[in-house]
Short mmCIF file of C-alpha atoms and ligand atoms in Angstrom, two decimals:
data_model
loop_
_atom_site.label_atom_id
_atom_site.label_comp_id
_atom_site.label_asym_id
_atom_site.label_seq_id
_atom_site.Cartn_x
_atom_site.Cartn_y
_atom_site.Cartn_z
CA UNK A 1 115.39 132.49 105.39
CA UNK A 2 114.30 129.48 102.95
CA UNK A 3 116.27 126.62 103.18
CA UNK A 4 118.12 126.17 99.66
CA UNK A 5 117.32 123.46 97.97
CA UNK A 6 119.34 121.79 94.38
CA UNK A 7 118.70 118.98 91.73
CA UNK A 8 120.26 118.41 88.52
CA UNK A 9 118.96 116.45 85.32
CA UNK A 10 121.37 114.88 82.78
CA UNK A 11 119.53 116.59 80.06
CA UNK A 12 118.99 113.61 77.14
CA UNK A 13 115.71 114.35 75.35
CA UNK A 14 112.63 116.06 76.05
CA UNK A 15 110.96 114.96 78.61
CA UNK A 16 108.18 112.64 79.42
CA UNK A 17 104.77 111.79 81.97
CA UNK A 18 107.44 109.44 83.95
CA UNK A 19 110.01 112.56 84.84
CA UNK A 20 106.71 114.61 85.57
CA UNK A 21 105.90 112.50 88.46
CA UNK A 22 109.02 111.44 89.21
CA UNK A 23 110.44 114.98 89.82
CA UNK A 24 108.74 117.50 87.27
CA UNK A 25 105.39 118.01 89.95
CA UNK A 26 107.59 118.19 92.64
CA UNK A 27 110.13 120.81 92.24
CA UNK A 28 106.91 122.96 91.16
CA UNK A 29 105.16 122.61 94.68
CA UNK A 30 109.22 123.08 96.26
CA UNK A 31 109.85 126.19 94.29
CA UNK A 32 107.55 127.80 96.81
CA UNK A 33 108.75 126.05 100.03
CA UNK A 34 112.41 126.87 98.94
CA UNK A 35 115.30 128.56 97.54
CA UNK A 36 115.53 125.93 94.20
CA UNK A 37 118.24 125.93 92.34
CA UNK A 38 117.80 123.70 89.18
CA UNK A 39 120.80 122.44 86.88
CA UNK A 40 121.26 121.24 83.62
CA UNK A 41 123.99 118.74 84.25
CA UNK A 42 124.98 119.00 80.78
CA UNK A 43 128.81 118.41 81.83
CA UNK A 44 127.99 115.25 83.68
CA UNK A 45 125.44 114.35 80.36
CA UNK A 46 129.31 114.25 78.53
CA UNK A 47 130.70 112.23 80.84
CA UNK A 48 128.64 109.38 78.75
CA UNK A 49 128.40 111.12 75.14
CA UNK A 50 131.94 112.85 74.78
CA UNK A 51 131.12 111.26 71.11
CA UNK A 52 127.64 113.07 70.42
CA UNK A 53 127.98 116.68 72.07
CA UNK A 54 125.04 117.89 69.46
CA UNK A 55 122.95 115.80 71.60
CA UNK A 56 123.31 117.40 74.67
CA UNK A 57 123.51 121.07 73.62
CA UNK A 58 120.02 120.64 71.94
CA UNK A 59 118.78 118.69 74.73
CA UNK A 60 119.43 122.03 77.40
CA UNK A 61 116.76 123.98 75.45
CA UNK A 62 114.44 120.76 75.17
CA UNK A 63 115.18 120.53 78.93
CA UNK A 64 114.75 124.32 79.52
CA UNK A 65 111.75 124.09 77.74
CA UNK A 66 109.87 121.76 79.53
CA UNK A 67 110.76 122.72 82.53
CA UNK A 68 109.22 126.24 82.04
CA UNK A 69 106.31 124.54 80.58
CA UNK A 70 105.59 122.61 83.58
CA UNK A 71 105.05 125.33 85.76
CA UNK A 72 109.11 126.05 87.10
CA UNK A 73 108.61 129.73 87.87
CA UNK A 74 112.31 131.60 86.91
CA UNK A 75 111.40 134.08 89.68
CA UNK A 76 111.28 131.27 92.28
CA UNK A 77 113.48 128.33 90.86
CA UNK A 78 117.16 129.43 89.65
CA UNK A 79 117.61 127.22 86.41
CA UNK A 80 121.23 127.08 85.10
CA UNK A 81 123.64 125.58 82.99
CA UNK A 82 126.41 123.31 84.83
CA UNK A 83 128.78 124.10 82.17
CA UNK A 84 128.50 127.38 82.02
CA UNK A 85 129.36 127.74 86.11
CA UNK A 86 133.28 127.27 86.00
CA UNK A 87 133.58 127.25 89.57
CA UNK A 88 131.95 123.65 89.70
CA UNK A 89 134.89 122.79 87.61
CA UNK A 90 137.36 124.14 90.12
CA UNK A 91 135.83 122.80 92.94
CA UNK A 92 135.76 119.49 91.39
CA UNK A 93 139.98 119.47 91.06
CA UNK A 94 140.39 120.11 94.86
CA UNK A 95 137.38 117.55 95.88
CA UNK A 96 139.44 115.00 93.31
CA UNK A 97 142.12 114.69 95.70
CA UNK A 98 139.48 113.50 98.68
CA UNK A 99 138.56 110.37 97.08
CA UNK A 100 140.47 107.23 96.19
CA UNK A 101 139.94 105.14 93.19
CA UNK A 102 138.85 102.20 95.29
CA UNK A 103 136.00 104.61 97.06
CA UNK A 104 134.91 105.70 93.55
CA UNK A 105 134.40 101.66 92.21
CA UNK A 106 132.45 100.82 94.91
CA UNK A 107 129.88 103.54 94.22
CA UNK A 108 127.02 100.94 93.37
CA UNK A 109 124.84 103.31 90.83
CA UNK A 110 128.12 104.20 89.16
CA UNK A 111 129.13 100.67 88.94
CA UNK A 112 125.65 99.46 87.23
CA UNK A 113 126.19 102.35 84.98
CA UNK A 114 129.32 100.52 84.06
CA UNK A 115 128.41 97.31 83.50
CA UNK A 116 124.73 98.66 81.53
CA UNK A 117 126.92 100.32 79.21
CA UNK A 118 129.49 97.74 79.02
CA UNK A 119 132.45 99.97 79.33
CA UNK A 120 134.40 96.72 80.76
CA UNK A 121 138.02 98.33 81.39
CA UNK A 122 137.70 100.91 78.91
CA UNK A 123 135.85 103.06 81.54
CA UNK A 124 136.26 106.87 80.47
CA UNK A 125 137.71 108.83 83.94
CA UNK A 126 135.25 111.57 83.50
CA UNK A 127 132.28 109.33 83.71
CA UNK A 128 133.86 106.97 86.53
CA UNK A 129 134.61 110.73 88.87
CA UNK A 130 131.40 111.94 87.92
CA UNK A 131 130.38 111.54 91.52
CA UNK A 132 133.28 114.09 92.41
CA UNK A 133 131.99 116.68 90.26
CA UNK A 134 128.34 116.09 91.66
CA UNK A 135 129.73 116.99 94.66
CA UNK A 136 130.57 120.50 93.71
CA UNK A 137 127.58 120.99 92.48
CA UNK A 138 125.96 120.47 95.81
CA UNK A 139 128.45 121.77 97.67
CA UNK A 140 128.77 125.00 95.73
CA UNK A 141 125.12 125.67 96.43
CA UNK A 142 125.42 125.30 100.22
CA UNK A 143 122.53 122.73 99.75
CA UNK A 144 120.83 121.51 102.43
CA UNK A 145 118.31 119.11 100.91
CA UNK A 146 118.85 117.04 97.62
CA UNK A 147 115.44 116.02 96.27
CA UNK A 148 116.16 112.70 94.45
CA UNK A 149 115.01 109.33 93.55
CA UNK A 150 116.87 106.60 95.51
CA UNK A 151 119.50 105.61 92.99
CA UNK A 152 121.20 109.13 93.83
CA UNK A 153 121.86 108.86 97.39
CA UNK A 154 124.97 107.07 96.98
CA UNK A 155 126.20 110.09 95.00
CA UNK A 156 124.86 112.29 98.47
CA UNK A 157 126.80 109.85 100.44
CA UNK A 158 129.69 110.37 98.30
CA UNK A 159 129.36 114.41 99.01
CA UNK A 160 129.06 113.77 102.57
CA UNK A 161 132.20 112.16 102.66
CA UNK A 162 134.00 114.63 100.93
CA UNK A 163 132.37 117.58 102.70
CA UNK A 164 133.45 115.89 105.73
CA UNK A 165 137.45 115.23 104.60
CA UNK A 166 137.84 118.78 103.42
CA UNK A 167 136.48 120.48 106.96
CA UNK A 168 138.78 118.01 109.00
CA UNK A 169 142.16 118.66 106.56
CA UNK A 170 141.75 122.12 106.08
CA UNK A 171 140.17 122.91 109.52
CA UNK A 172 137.11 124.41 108.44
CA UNK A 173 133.20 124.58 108.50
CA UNK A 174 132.95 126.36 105.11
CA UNK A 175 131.18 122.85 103.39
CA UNK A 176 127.82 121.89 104.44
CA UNK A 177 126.65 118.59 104.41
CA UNK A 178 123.21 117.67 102.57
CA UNK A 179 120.05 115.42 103.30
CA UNK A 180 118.48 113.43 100.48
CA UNK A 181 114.96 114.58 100.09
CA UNK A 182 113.62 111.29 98.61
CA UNK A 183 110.63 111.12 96.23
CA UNK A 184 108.54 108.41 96.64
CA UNK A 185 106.76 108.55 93.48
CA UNK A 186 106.94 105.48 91.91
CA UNK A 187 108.59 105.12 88.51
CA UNK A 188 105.88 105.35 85.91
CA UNK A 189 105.72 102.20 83.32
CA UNK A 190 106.00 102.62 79.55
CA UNK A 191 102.74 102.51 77.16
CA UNK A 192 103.87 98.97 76.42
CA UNK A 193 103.65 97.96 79.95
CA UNK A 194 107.26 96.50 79.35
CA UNK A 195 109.86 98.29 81.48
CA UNK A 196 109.63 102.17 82.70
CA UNK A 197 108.88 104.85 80.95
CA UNK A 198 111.69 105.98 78.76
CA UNK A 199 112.89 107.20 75.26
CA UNK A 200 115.18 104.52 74.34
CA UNK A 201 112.33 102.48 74.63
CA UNK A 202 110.33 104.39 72.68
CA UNK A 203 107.46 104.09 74.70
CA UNK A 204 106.81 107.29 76.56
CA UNK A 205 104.32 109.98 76.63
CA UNK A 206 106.16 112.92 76.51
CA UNK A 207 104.98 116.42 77.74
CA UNK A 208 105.22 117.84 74.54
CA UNK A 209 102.99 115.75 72.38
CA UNK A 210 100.44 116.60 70.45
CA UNK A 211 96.77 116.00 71.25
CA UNK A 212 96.76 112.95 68.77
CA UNK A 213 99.59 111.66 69.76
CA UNK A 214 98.33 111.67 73.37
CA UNK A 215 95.36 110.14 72.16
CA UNK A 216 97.12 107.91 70.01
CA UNK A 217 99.43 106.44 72.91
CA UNK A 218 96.60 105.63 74.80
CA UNK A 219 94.35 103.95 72.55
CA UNK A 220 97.45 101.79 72.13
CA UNK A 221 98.41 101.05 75.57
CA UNK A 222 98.77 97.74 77.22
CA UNK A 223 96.02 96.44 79.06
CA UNK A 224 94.95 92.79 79.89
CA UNK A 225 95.30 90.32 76.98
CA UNK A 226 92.78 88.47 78.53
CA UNK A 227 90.00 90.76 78.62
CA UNK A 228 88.72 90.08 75.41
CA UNK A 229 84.70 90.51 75.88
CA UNK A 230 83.37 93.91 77.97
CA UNK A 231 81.90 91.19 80.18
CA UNK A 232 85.17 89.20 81.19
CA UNK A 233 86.43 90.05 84.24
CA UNK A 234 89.67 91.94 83.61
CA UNK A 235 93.22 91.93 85.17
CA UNK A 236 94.12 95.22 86.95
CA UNK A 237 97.54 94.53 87.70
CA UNK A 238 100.13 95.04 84.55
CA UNK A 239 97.46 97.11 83.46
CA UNK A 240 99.00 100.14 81.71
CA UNK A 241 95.60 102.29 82.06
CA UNK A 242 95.08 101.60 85.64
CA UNK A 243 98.93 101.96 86.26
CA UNK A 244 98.62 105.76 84.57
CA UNK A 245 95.26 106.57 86.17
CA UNK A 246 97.12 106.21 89.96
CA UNK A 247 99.41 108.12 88.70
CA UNK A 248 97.39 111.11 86.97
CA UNK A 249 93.55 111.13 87.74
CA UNK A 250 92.92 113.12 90.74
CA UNK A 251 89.89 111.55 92.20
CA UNK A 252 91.05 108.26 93.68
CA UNK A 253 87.63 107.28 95.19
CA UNK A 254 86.78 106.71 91.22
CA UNK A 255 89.49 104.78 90.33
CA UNK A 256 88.95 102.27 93.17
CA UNK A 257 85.28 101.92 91.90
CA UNK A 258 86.62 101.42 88.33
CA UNK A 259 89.61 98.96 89.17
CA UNK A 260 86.67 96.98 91.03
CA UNK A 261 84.03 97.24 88.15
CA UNK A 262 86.77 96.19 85.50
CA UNK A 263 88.12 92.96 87.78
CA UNK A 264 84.30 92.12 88.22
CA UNK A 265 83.87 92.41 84.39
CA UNK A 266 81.45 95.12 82.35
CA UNK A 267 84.04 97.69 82.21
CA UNK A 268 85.48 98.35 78.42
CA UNK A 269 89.22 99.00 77.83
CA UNK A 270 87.88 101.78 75.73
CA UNK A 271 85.51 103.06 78.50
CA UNK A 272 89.01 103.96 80.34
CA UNK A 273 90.73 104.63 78.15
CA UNK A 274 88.81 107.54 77.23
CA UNK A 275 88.69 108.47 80.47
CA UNK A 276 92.84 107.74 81.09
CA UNK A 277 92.95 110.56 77.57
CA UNK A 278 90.38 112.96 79.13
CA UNK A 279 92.50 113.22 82.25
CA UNK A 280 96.24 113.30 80.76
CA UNK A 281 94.73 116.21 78.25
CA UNK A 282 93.15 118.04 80.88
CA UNK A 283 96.79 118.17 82.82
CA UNK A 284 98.75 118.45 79.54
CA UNK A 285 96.42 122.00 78.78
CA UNK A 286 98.31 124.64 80.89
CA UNK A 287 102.02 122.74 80.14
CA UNK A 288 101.17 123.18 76.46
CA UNK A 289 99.80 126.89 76.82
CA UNK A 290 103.17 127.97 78.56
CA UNK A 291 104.78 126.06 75.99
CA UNK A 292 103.25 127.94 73.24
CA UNK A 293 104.07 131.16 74.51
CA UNK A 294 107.90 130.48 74.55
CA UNK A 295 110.27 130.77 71.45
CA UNK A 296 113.73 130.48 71.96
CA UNK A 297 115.03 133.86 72.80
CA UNK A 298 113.16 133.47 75.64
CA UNK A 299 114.57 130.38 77.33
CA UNK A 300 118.02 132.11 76.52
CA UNK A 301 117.52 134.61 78.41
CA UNK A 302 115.79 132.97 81.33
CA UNK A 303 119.12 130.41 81.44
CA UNK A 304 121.28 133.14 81.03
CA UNK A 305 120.05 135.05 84.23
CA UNK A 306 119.29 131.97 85.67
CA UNK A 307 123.39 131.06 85.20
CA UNK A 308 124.38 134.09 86.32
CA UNK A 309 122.58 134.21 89.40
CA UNK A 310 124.03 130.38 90.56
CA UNK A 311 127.42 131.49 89.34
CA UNK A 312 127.63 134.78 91.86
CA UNK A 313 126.59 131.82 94.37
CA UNK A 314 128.90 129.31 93.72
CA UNK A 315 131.81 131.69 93.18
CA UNK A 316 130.80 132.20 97.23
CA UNK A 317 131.78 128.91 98.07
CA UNK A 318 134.69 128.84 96.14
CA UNK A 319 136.26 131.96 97.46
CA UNK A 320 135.63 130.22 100.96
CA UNK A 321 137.24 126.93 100.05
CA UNK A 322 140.54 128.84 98.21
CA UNK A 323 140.60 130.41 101.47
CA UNK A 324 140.56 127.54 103.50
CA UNK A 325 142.99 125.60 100.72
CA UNK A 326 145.64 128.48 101.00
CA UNK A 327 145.30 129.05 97.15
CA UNK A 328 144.17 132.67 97.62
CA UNK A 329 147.14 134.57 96.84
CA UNK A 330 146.39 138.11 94.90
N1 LIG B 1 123.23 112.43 88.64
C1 LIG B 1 121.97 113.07 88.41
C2 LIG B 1 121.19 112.20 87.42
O1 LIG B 1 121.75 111.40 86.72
C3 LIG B 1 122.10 114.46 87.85
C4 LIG B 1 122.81 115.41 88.76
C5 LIG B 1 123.97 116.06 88.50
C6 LIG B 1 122.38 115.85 90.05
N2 LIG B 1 124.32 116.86 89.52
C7 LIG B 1 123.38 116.77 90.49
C8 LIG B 1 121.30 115.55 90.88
C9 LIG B 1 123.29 117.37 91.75
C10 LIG B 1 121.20 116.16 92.12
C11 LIG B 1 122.21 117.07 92.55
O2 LIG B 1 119.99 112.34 87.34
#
């Protein structure tokens, strides 16, 4: 049997070349290796925009979009709506009672979260217990491996803990704890060299851009300042191109040679460029030919079988954990 495997996005926004290497890639060589469950953690996404719920709902089918444009295979990868899963909901209430206040501050990505948004004391409950809730959503998937970047493994900690409290108090095994399996892609920088890759920033590529805009992006990323002639030697670090070509061009031999050529000087920022736009284009092809062939009925359906299927799962747990709660009474 394949070991089962979950991760969840907060869906915000299409997506972009930094969640593609950061996750996208990967959960499309898992989806093979595993039983992968994928969520749409459009509950938790309200925990932090209770005010702009449009947002999210049109985000799921951005979301759902891309992720059948990237190669997520619905036959092999369960994709599914948190929401629409009530017993993550349930099994939140019970885990609620396994975790103090105190526990739930010291959470260190939740606390950053805090202060970034600058909720101060006016922190809404929902977002500050979100960890709770990500907690059923492991645990109601039996998972056994988390794939996640390393600002999530407090929230796996957090599980752990609770999976461990509930199997001691109500003398069980039903709850399984998880392992975080940890990407190590590194976070992709924006086109303005800046900060990482992200919408707010405007200053993404996203998978869903046109040709020309591709193009566009490119021509206008960051390079060296310095590098004014073809013949000056050039800077390699901070160097948006050279950042995206490690990231995206396959043949690393030639990117050595071209880092080299480009510090020794004689290398144009529009020689890589080109080259940076021929690759990106070449990967973008198949993600924009699956895209093309999807309307909306489509990714519908595919969430609504997709939901179904992790409900009957989940459900599983939850009949196990009323059972071992005592609040199975019919
Ligand atoms: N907290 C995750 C994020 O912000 C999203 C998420 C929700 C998740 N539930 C999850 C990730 C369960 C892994 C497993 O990206």
């Amino acid at each position: 049997m394949k070991k089962i495997i979950l991760t969840g996005d907060r869906p915000s926004g299409k997506l972009h070349l930094g969640h593609y290497v950061g996750s996208l890639a990967n959960r499309v060589k898992l989806q093979d290796e595993y039983e992968q469950y994928v969520m749409i953690a459009d509950v938790q996404a309200l925990t932090d925009n209770f005010e702009n719920p449009l947002k999210i709902t049109e985000s799921v089918f951005e979301v759902a979009c891309d992720y059948i444009a990237v190669g997520l295979d619905p036959a092999k990868t369960t994709m599914f709506i948190q929401s629409q899963v009530p017993a993550l909901t349930e099994l939140t209430t019970y885990y609620m009672n396994l975790v103090t206040l105190g526990r739930l501050e010291r959470n260190p990505t939740v606390k950053l979260e805090i202060k970034q948004k600058g909720y101060d004391d006016s922190i809404p409950a929902g977002f500050f217990c979100y960890p709770v809730s990500q907690a059923a959503d492991i645990t109601a998937f039996q998972a056994e491996l988390v794939p996640v970047g390393d600002d999530q493994l407090p929230m796996l900690e957090q599980t752990n803990e609770i999976v461990r409290r509930f199997n001691r108090i109500y003398n069980t095994d039903c709850l399984k704890e998880c392992k975080p399996y940890l990407s190590h892609a590194s976070r992709l920088v924006g086109i303005d060299g800046k900060a990482k890759a992200s919408k707010s920033l405007n200053n993404a590529i996203y998978l869903s851009d046109s040709p020309e805009e591709v193009r566009q992006k490119v021509f206008s990323m960051f390079t060296d300042p310095d590098h004014l002639k073809v013949s000056d030697p050039g800077k390699v670090e901070g160097n948006v191109v050279f950042a995206y070509l490690d990231a995206f061009h396959e043949n690393k031999e030639e990117v050595a040679e071209l880092k080299a050529h480009y510090q020794r000087g004689g290398l144009g920022d529009v020689t890589i460029k080109k080259l940076l736009n021929e690759t990106l284009q070449t990967m973008l092809a198949p993600i924009r030919e699956r895209r093309a062939a999807l309307n909306k009925e489509k990714i519908l359906e595919m969430l609504r079988d997709g939901t179904a299927k992790a409900a009957k799962r989940a459900n599983q747990t939850l009949t196990q954990v009323r059972e071992a709660l005592g609040v199975k009474y019919f």
